[in-house]
Structures are given as C-alpha cells and as structure tokens.
Short mmCIF file of C-alpha atoms and ligand atoms in Angstrom, two decimals:
data_model
loop_
_atom_site.label_atom_id
_atom_site.label_comp_id
_atom_site.label_asym_id
_atom_site.label_seq_id
_atom_site.Cartn_x
_atom_site.Cartn_y
_atom_site.Cartn_z
CA MET A 1 30.70 3.92 -10.36
CA ALA A 2 26.81 3.95 -9.09
CA GLY A 3 23.69 2.43 -10.12
CA VAL A 4 20.33 1.98 -9.65
CA VAL A 5 18.70 -1.21 -8.34
CA GLY A 6 15.13 -2.68 -8.54
CA ALA A 7 13.50 -5.85 -9.95
CA PRO A 8 12.77 -5.18 -12.13
CA VAL A 9 14.66 -2.93 -13.53
CA SER A 10 15.28 -2.83 -17.41
CA HIS A 11 12.92 -0.43 -17.86
CA SER A 12 14.71 2.94 -15.37
CA LEU A 13 15.43 5.61 -17.20
CA SER A 14 18.14 6.88 -14.33
CA PRO A 15 21.30 5.15 -16.13
CA LEU A 16 20.28 7.32 -19.04
CA ILE A 17 19.94 10.70 -16.50
CA HIS A 18 22.81 9.35 -14.65
CA ASN A 19 24.94 8.55 -17.62
CA SER A 20 24.08 12.02 -19.12
CA TRP A 21 25.01 14.39 -16.39
CA LEU A 22 28.63 12.20 -15.99
CA ALA A 23 29.55 13.48 -19.71
CA GLY A 24 28.16 16.70 -19.38
CA ALA A 25 29.97 17.25 -16.43
CA GLY A 26 33.18 15.70 -17.69
CA ILE A 27 33.10 13.53 -14.48
CA ASP A 28 35.22 9.97 -15.30
CA GLY A 29 31.99 7.83 -14.32
CA VAL A 30 29.36 5.06 -15.05
CA TYR A 31 26.24 4.74 -13.64
CA VAL A 32 25.01 0.98 -14.07
CA ALA A 33 21.57 -0.61 -13.52
CA PHE A 34 21.57 -4.30 -11.61
CA SER A 35 18.96 -6.42 -10.71
CA PRO A 36 19.45 -9.03 -8.06
CA PRO A 37 16.90 -12.03 -7.10
CA LYS A 38 14.44 -10.38 -4.91
CA ASP A 39 15.39 -12.17 -2.15
CA ARG A 40 18.78 -11.65 -2.14
CA PHE A 41 19.11 -7.38 -1.95
CA GLY A 42 20.62 -7.88 1.51
CA ALA A 43 23.28 -10.19 0.23
CA PHE A 44 23.69 -8.09 -2.89
CA ALA A 45 23.89 -4.67 -0.59
CA GLU A 46 26.08 -5.96 2.33
CA GLY A 47 29.00 -7.03 -0.64
CA LEU A 48 29.02 -3.36 -1.87
CA ARG A 49 30.19 -1.66 1.75
CA GLY A 50 32.84 0.12 1.59
CA GLY A 51 33.98 -1.44 -1.68
CA ALA A 52 33.97 -0.01 -5.48
CA VAL A 53 30.47 1.51 -5.70
CA ARG A 54 30.39 4.53 -4.75
CA GLY A 55 26.18 4.11 -4.33
CA LEU A 56 23.00 3.31 -5.30
CA ASN A 57 19.95 4.55 -6.13
CA VAL A 58 17.01 1.72 -4.58
CA THR A 59 13.88 1.03 -6.76
CA VAL A 60 10.49 -1.17 -6.37
CA PRO A 61 10.87 -3.58 -4.38
CA PHE A 62 13.53 -2.99 -2.64
CA LYS A 63 13.02 0.69 -0.73
CA GLU A 64 12.21 -0.68 2.75
CA GLU A 65 15.23 -3.37 2.31
CA ALA A 66 17.33 -0.85 1.73
CA LEU A 67 16.01 1.38 4.63
CA ALA A 68 16.33 -1.34 7.25
CA ILE A 69 20.41 -2.47 6.17
CA ALA A 70 21.40 1.20 6.43
CA ASP A 71 23.67 1.79 9.29
CA GLU A 72 22.74 5.56 9.61
CA ALA A 73 19.51 7.15 7.44
CA SER A 74 18.58 10.89 6.87
CA PRO A 75 15.49 12.12 8.53
CA SER A 76 13.80 11.94 5.30
CA ALA A 77 14.57 8.34 5.10
CA ARG A 78 13.31 7.65 8.45
CA GLN A 79 10.15 9.64 7.84
CA ALA A 80 9.37 8.00 4.66
CA GLY A 81 10.27 4.48 6.45
CA ALA A 82 12.74 3.76 2.69
CA ALA A 83 15.34 4.65 1.13
CA ASN A 84 15.89 5.21 -2.44
CA LEU A 85 19.76 6.12 -2.01
CA LEU A 86 22.36 4.03 -0.35
CA ILE A 87 26.12 5.46 0.02
CA PHE A 88 28.94 2.89 0.77
CA GLU A 89 31.22 5.01 2.83
CA PRO A 90 34.84 4.33 2.04
CA GLY A 91 35.20 3.17 6.43
CA GLY A 92 32.85 0.78 5.73
CA VAL A 93 29.65 2.78 6.96
CA ILE A 94 26.24 2.30 4.70
CA TRP A 95 24.52 5.51 4.86
CA ALA A 96 20.50 5.99 3.35
CA ASP A 97 17.97 8.66 1.88
CA ASN A 98 15.06 9.26 0.79
CA THR A 99 15.08 12.18 -1.96
CA ASP A 100 11.94 11.12 -3.59
CA GLY A 101 10.46 13.90 -1.51
CA ALA A 102 12.82 16.91 -2.74
CA GLY A 103 11.27 15.38 -6.05
CA LEU A 104 8.19 15.75 -5.57
CA LEU A 105 8.45 19.29 -4.45
CA ALA A 106 10.53 20.09 -6.90
CA ALA A 107 7.81 18.74 -9.57
CA LEU A 108 5.69 20.78 -8.16
CA LYS A 109 7.61 23.90 -8.32
CA ALA A 110 9.11 23.68 -11.96
CA GLN A 111 5.32 22.38 -13.19
CA ALA A 112 2.66 24.51 -10.82
CA PRO A 113 4.75 27.47 -9.79
CA GLY A 114 2.29 29.35 -7.70
CA PHE A 115 1.27 26.18 -6.15
CA SER A 116 1.93 26.26 -2.09
CA ALA A 117 1.78 23.11 -0.27
CA ALA A 118 0.09 25.47 2.73
CA ASP A 119 -2.93 26.39 0.40
CA GLY A 120 -5.51 23.31 1.36
CA PRO A 121 -5.62 19.95 2.15
CA VAL A 122 -3.67 17.28 -0.19
CA VAL A 123 -5.49 14.46 -1.61
CA ILE A 124 -3.28 11.08 -2.47
CA PHE A 125 -4.69 8.15 -3.84
CA GLY A 126 -2.42 4.77 -2.88
CA ALA A 127 -0.85 4.50 0.65
CA GLY A 128 2.09 2.18 -0.94
CA GLY A 129 5.99 3.41 -0.49
CA ALA A 130 5.35 6.67 -2.83
CA ALA A 131 2.46 7.45 -0.61
CA ARG A 132 4.31 6.99 2.36
CA GLY A 133 7.24 9.41 1.31
CA ALA A 134 4.53 12.07 -0.15
CA VAL A 135 2.74 12.12 2.94
CA ALA A 136 6.47 13.04 4.62
CA ALA A 137 7.66 15.66 2.12
CA LEU A 138 3.90 17.49 1.96
CA ILE A 139 3.12 17.86 5.85
CA GLY A 140 7.04 19.16 6.07
CA ALA A 141 6.02 21.74 2.78
CA GLY A 142 3.16 22.93 5.14
CA ALA A 143 0.15 21.45 4.19
CA PRO A 144 -2.24 21.72 6.84
CA GLU A 145 -3.74 18.42 5.91
CA VAL A 146 -3.45 15.10 3.94
CA ARG A 147 -6.22 13.00 3.21
CA LEU A 148 -5.60 9.15 2.07
CA VAL A 149 -7.70 6.79 -0.08
CA ASN A 150 -6.79 3.75 -0.63
CA ARG A 151 -8.06 0.37 -2.00
CA THR A 152 -6.68 -1.18 0.90
CA LEU A 153 -8.61 0.99 3.70
CA ALA A 154 -6.42 -0.71 6.51
CA ARG A 155 -3.10 0.25 4.80
CA ALA A 156 -4.26 3.46 4.99
CA GLN A 157 -5.07 3.60 8.19
CA VAL A 158 -1.33 1.97 9.07
CA LEU A 159 0.30 4.95 7.35
CA ALA A 160 -1.70 7.44 8.61
CA ARG A 161 -1.50 6.31 12.11
CA SER A 162 2.47 5.89 11.50
CA PHE A 163 2.29 10.05 10.77
CA ASN A 164 2.16 12.35 14.50
CA ALA A 165 0.26 15.17 11.99
CA PRO A 166 -3.44 15.58 10.28
CA VAL A 167 -3.58 12.66 7.75
CA LYS A 168 -7.22 11.45 7.45
CA VAL A 169 -8.16 8.41 5.47
CA PHE A 170 -11.17 7.52 3.09
CA ALA A 171 -12.94 5.09 1.05
CA GLU A 172 -12.67 4.76 -2.73
CA GLY A 173 -15.48 6.60 -3.97
CA ASP A 174 -15.97 8.93 -1.42
CA ALA A 175 -16.25 12.43 -2.80
CA ALA A 176 -15.82 14.23 0.33
CA ALA A 177 -12.14 13.49 0.02
CA LEU A 178 -11.92 16.21 -3.18
CA ALA A 179 -14.10 18.78 -1.45
CA ASP A 180 -11.42 22.29 -0.91
CA ALA A 181 -8.37 20.04 -1.84
CA GLY A 182 -5.10 21.89 -3.15
CA LEU A 183 -3.37 19.44 -4.36
CA ILE A 184 -4.53 15.85 -5.98
CA ILE A 185 -1.97 13.05 -6.31
CA ASN A 186 -2.29 9.65 -8.11
CA ALA A 187 0.32 7.99 -6.19
CA THR A 188 -0.63 4.21 -6.95
CA SER A 189 0.53 2.14 -9.63
CA LEU A 190 -3.06 2.56 -11.68
CA GLY A 191 -2.15 4.15 -15.59
CA LEU A 192 0.76 2.84 -15.87
CA GLY A 193 1.31 1.57 -19.04
CA GLY A 194 -1.62 3.28 -20.39
CA GLY A 195 -4.79 2.01 -18.27
CA PRO A 196 -7.16 4.20 -16.29
CA GLY A 197 -6.00 5.69 -12.97
CA PRO A 198 -7.62 5.69 -10.13
CA GLU A 199 -11.46 6.40 -9.73
CA ALA A 200 -11.57 9.89 -9.06
CA ALA A 201 -14.87 12.70 -9.01
CA LEU A 202 -12.17 15.50 -9.76
CA GLN A 203 -15.37 17.74 -10.55
CA ALA A 204 -15.70 17.89 -6.62
CA ALA A 205 -12.58 19.57 -6.45
CA PRO A 206 -12.23 23.26 -6.84
CA PRO A 207 -10.90 23.99 -10.07
CA THR A 208 -7.94 25.89 -8.95
CA ALA A 209 -6.63 22.65 -7.51
CA VAL A 210 -3.42 21.11 -9.02
CA VAL A 211 -3.87 17.43 -10.05
CA MET A 212 -0.26 15.48 -10.26
CA ASP A 213 0.20 11.82 -10.94
CA MET A 214 3.69 10.35 -10.37
CA VAL A 215 3.30 7.94 -13.38
CA TYR A 216 5.80 8.93 -16.07
CA ARG A 217 4.66 6.06 -18.49
CA PRO A 218 2.96 7.46 -20.92
CA LEU A 219 3.77 10.75 -19.79
CA THR A 220 0.64 12.22 -20.19
CA THR A 221 -1.92 9.66 -18.35
CA GLU A 222 -5.70 9.34 -18.42
CA PHE A 223 -6.07 10.43 -14.74
CA LEU A 224 -3.77 13.87 -15.98
CA ARG A 225 -5.74 13.95 -18.74
CA ARG A 226 -9.05 14.06 -17.33
CA ALA A 227 -7.99 16.86 -14.92
CA GLU A 228 -6.95 18.71 -17.95
CA ALA A 229 -10.66 18.70 -19.02
CA LEU A 230 -11.42 20.33 -16.34
CA GLY A 231 -9.04 23.15 -16.91
CA MET A 232 -6.68 22.03 -13.80
CA THR A 233 -2.77 22.80 -13.66
CA THR A 234 -1.47 18.73 -13.78
CA VAL A 235 1.98 18.36 -13.39
CA ASP A 236 3.37 14.49 -14.65
CA GLY A 237 5.49 12.29 -13.31
CA LEU A 238 8.89 12.74 -14.91
CA ASP A 239 10.24 16.16 -13.24
CA MET A 240 9.66 13.98 -10.05
CA LEU A 241 11.90 11.57 -11.35
CA LEU A 242 13.83 14.41 -13.07
CA GLY A 243 14.02 15.46 -9.04
CA GLN A 244 15.02 12.47 -7.00
CA ALA A 245 18.37 11.66 -9.22
CA ALA A 246 19.35 15.15 -8.75
CA PRO A 247 20.22 15.43 -4.99
CA SER A 248 20.96 11.40 -5.74
CA PHE A 249 23.49 12.93 -8.56
CA GLU A 250 25.28 15.47 -6.27
CA ALA A 251 25.71 12.55 -3.11
CA LEU A 252 26.91 9.74 -5.64
CA PHE A 253 29.55 11.73 -7.36
CA GLY A 254 30.01 15.67 -5.10
CA ALA A 255 29.42 17.58 -8.40
CA ALA A 256 25.54 19.26 -9.20
CA PRO A 257 24.30 17.98 -12.61
CA PRO A 258 25.54 20.35 -15.10
CA ALA A 259 23.29 22.87 -17.77
CA GLY A 260 21.59 20.18 -20.67
CA ASP A 261 18.08 19.07 -21.59
CA VAL A 262 17.88 15.76 -19.97
CA ARG A 263 13.83 16.15 -19.91
CA GLY A 264 14.13 15.81 -23.29
CA LEU A 265 15.97 13.23 -23.58
CA CYS A 266 13.89 11.01 -21.66
CA LEU A 267 11.49 12.19 -23.79
CA ALA A 268 12.77 10.78 -26.41
CA ALA A 269 12.93 7.63 -24.86
CA LEU A 270 9.53 6.76 -23.66
CA GLU A 271 8.55 7.90 -26.97
CA SER A 272 10.42 5.02 -28.66
CA GLY A 273 9.54 2.65 -25.67
CA GLY A 274 13.31 3.12 -23.94
P1 NAP B 301 3.24 0.09 -3.82
O1 NAP B 301 3.94 0.14 -2.98
O2 NAP B 301 3.48 -1.34 -4.51
O3 NAP B 301 1.80 1.16 -4.23
C1 NAP B 301 1.39 0.78 -4.91
C2 NAP B 301 -0.30 1.16 -4.95
O4 NAP B 301 -1.35 1.32 -5.77
C3 NAP B 301 -1.02 1.03 -3.49
O5 NAP B 301 -1.96 1.75 -2.56
C4 NAP B 301 -1.98 0.00 -4.34
O6 NAP B 301 -3.17 -0.59 -3.44
C5 NAP B 301 -2.20 0.38 -5.76
N1 NAP B 301 -2.96 -0.24 -6.30
C6 NAP B 301 -2.43 -1.25 -7.06
N2 NAP B 301 -3.02 -1.86 -8.13
C7 NAP B 301 -4.06 -1.35 -8.15
C8 NAP B 301 -5.24 -1.25 -8.43
N3 NAP B 301 -5.59 -2.39 -9.60
N4 NAP B 301 -6.68 -0.90 -7.94
C9 NAP B 301 -6.21 0.18 -6.80
N5 NAP B 301 -5.24 0.55 -6.25
C10 NAP B 301 -3.82 -0.27 -6.63
O7 NAP B 301 4.26 1.39 -5.28
P2 NAP B 301 5.10 2.47 -4.69
O8 NAP B 301 6.43 2.63 -4.66
O9 NAP B 301 3.98 3.33 -3.82
O10 NAP B 301 4.67 3.20 -6.25
C11 NAP B 301 3.01 3.30 -6.38
C12 NAP B 301 3.28 4.29 -8.29
O11 NAP B 301 4.32 5.11 -8.08
C13 NAP B 301 4.01 3.28 -9.13
O12 NAP B 301 3.42 3.89 -10.06
C14 NAP B 301 5.50 4.20 -8.94
O13 NAP B 301 5.89 3.97 -10.57
C15 NAP B 301 5.28 5.15 -9.14
N6 NAP B 301 6.39 6.32 -8.96
C16 NAP B 301 7.09 7.20 -9.14
C17 NAP B 301 7.96 7.97 -8.81
C18 NAP B 301 8.65 8.95 -10.23
O14 NAP B 301 9.36 9.24 -9.45
N7 NAP B 301 7.88 9.76 -10.71
C19 NAP B 301 8.57 7.63 -7.56
C20 NAP B 301 7.87 6.80 -7.12
C21 NAP B 301 7.14 5.99 -7.66
P3 NAP B 301 -3.39 -1.53 -2.10
O15 NAP B 301 -2.60 -1.24 -0.72
O16 NAP B 301 -4.75 -1.78 -2.11
O17 NAP B 301 -2.56 -2.82 -2.21
#
C-alpha cells in the first residue's frame, strides 16, 4: 500500500496514475489519497514509521515538512529543500527523495527533444517549492544561468542565495530577464484553473526559446497559448507529473511502470473535471 498526502488532495491524479500502473504490472497493491489536517502532518507521517504503508508521495503544503521529518534524504531532496516522496523502511527509517526535478527533465525530453539546458539561461517565474526544485534540476543538467522572477522579490533572493551557482533575481516586468533565454518556465500557481499566467514579455525572448508551464489544469494554459502564438515550442505540466510519478512508482513498488497510455487516462480525467 502506498499513497499521496496533501491538503487539499482530492484533485490529485496520482491515485489514477499509480493504480493504473499497478493493474498493468499485475501487482497486488493499492495507492490511496490521504489528507490529514494541515497541522497534523508530522504526527500522521510518524504514525506510518515502519508500518504497513510502503511510502507516500507528498504534495502541497507538506513537501518541506516531509523532508524535515525524514531520517535520510537523497541529494535531490536536500538540494530542493523539499521531498515529494517518503519511503518507510521496515526497520523504521524514513527516507526522503525528490523526483519533481526528474519529472521536469523528462517532460522537456518528451515534448522538446531538441532542448539542452546548456544552451542558454533559464527563466523561472515563481520562487516557491516547485521553482526551487526546478533550479536544482536545471543547474544539475548544465544550465549556465537561472533567472528568477517573482512577485515577492525577497523570496527569490533567499532562493538564489541558497544555491552556489549563477542564480539571478529580476523584478516582475523586467523584460531583460527574457533576453537570450533558452527555457522559460511558469512555476507560479498563476493560470491554475484557467486564469491568466504570469505577465511575461515572451516576445523579448528568442523564438527558439522553449516555454513550459508546470500547471496542467488546464493542460493548455494562457501562458502556453501566448508562447504558441509566437511559434515557440511548448511543454505542458502533465508530462512533468508523469515524469515524477515513474521513479516514485519504482521506489514504492519495486518495478518500472508498465507500458500503456496513462497520459490518455489523465487527459480524459482532466476533460471530465476529475
Ligand atoms: P508555492 O510554493 O505555493 O509557490 C507559489 C508561487 O506562485 C510563488 O512564487 C508565488 O509568489 C506565486 N504566486 C502565487 N500567486 C501569485 C499571484 N497572484 N501573482 C504572482 N505570483 C503568484 O507552490 P509550488 O509548490 O511552488 O507550486 C507552484 C505551481 O507549480 C502550482 O501551480 C503547482 O500545481 C505546480 N506544480 C506542478 C507540478 C507538476 O508535476 N506539474 C509539480 C509541482 C508543482 P510569492 O512568492 O510572491 O507568493
């Protein structure tokens, strides 16, 4: 047994993804959604120590706390300052990992196969947990520079200082951030549910820039539509979700996800409002 924990969690596609893979792989297991009260996450996770639940994917707002309660953590979780995966070892140890960065890189590989992080600066809108994970993954993948644009400048400055790498901070509306960009990512929650994305002068970026949105509800956000209108290659957030789920499934159930159209299943669920 494994699951996903978040608050709220009812919108999560993770049970659909993992239960479909469990069925496809013929594994006798189940993946469920947990939503403890926001101030009870620590007690909830502690209660699973060494227990019957093999592990948990962790989503908003518990990712930082998940890393804090773990006994051991992978380099990617430590670098991201957050965990999206906890494994409860039979001996009682809680092990933390972060597969969001791997998911981001998998999405780029799937939808922008010609893209290389080394090709130019990466611009990230946002400075929350998702942005932090993205900075770690892209620096690790060879990005020469990361530029952060965030509503709360101080939060971006704290994030930038925590990396021993060229991470620069730009104010919202400063088009200079986009000049010579190789990749532009929306890692804010703007656009979620169909509203406008971050204000970004995408036309100030080279037409060869790849534009990605971590938001996948809707799949084609206003931010991606603007990039498409400029002829840019776009990457949606659903492949990132699937890309973080695959290594999570392996860690939880000891097998690679079986072949099958799980993206199609997710698209159908998104279309029906599930
Ligand atoms: P978070 O830690 O709460 O950060 C939210 C970010 O959005 C902050 O930078 C915040 O700016 C900014 N923001 C929120 N409302 C804003 C507004 N009205 N105007 C300007 N900026 C605003 O959330 P997170 O965990 O980083 O997640 C960010 C997004 O990524 C969410 O939509 C989440 O669903 C998505 N995500 C997707 C995946 C995937 O697999 N596809 C994985 C992880 C996250 P301030 O600092 O100024 O508050």
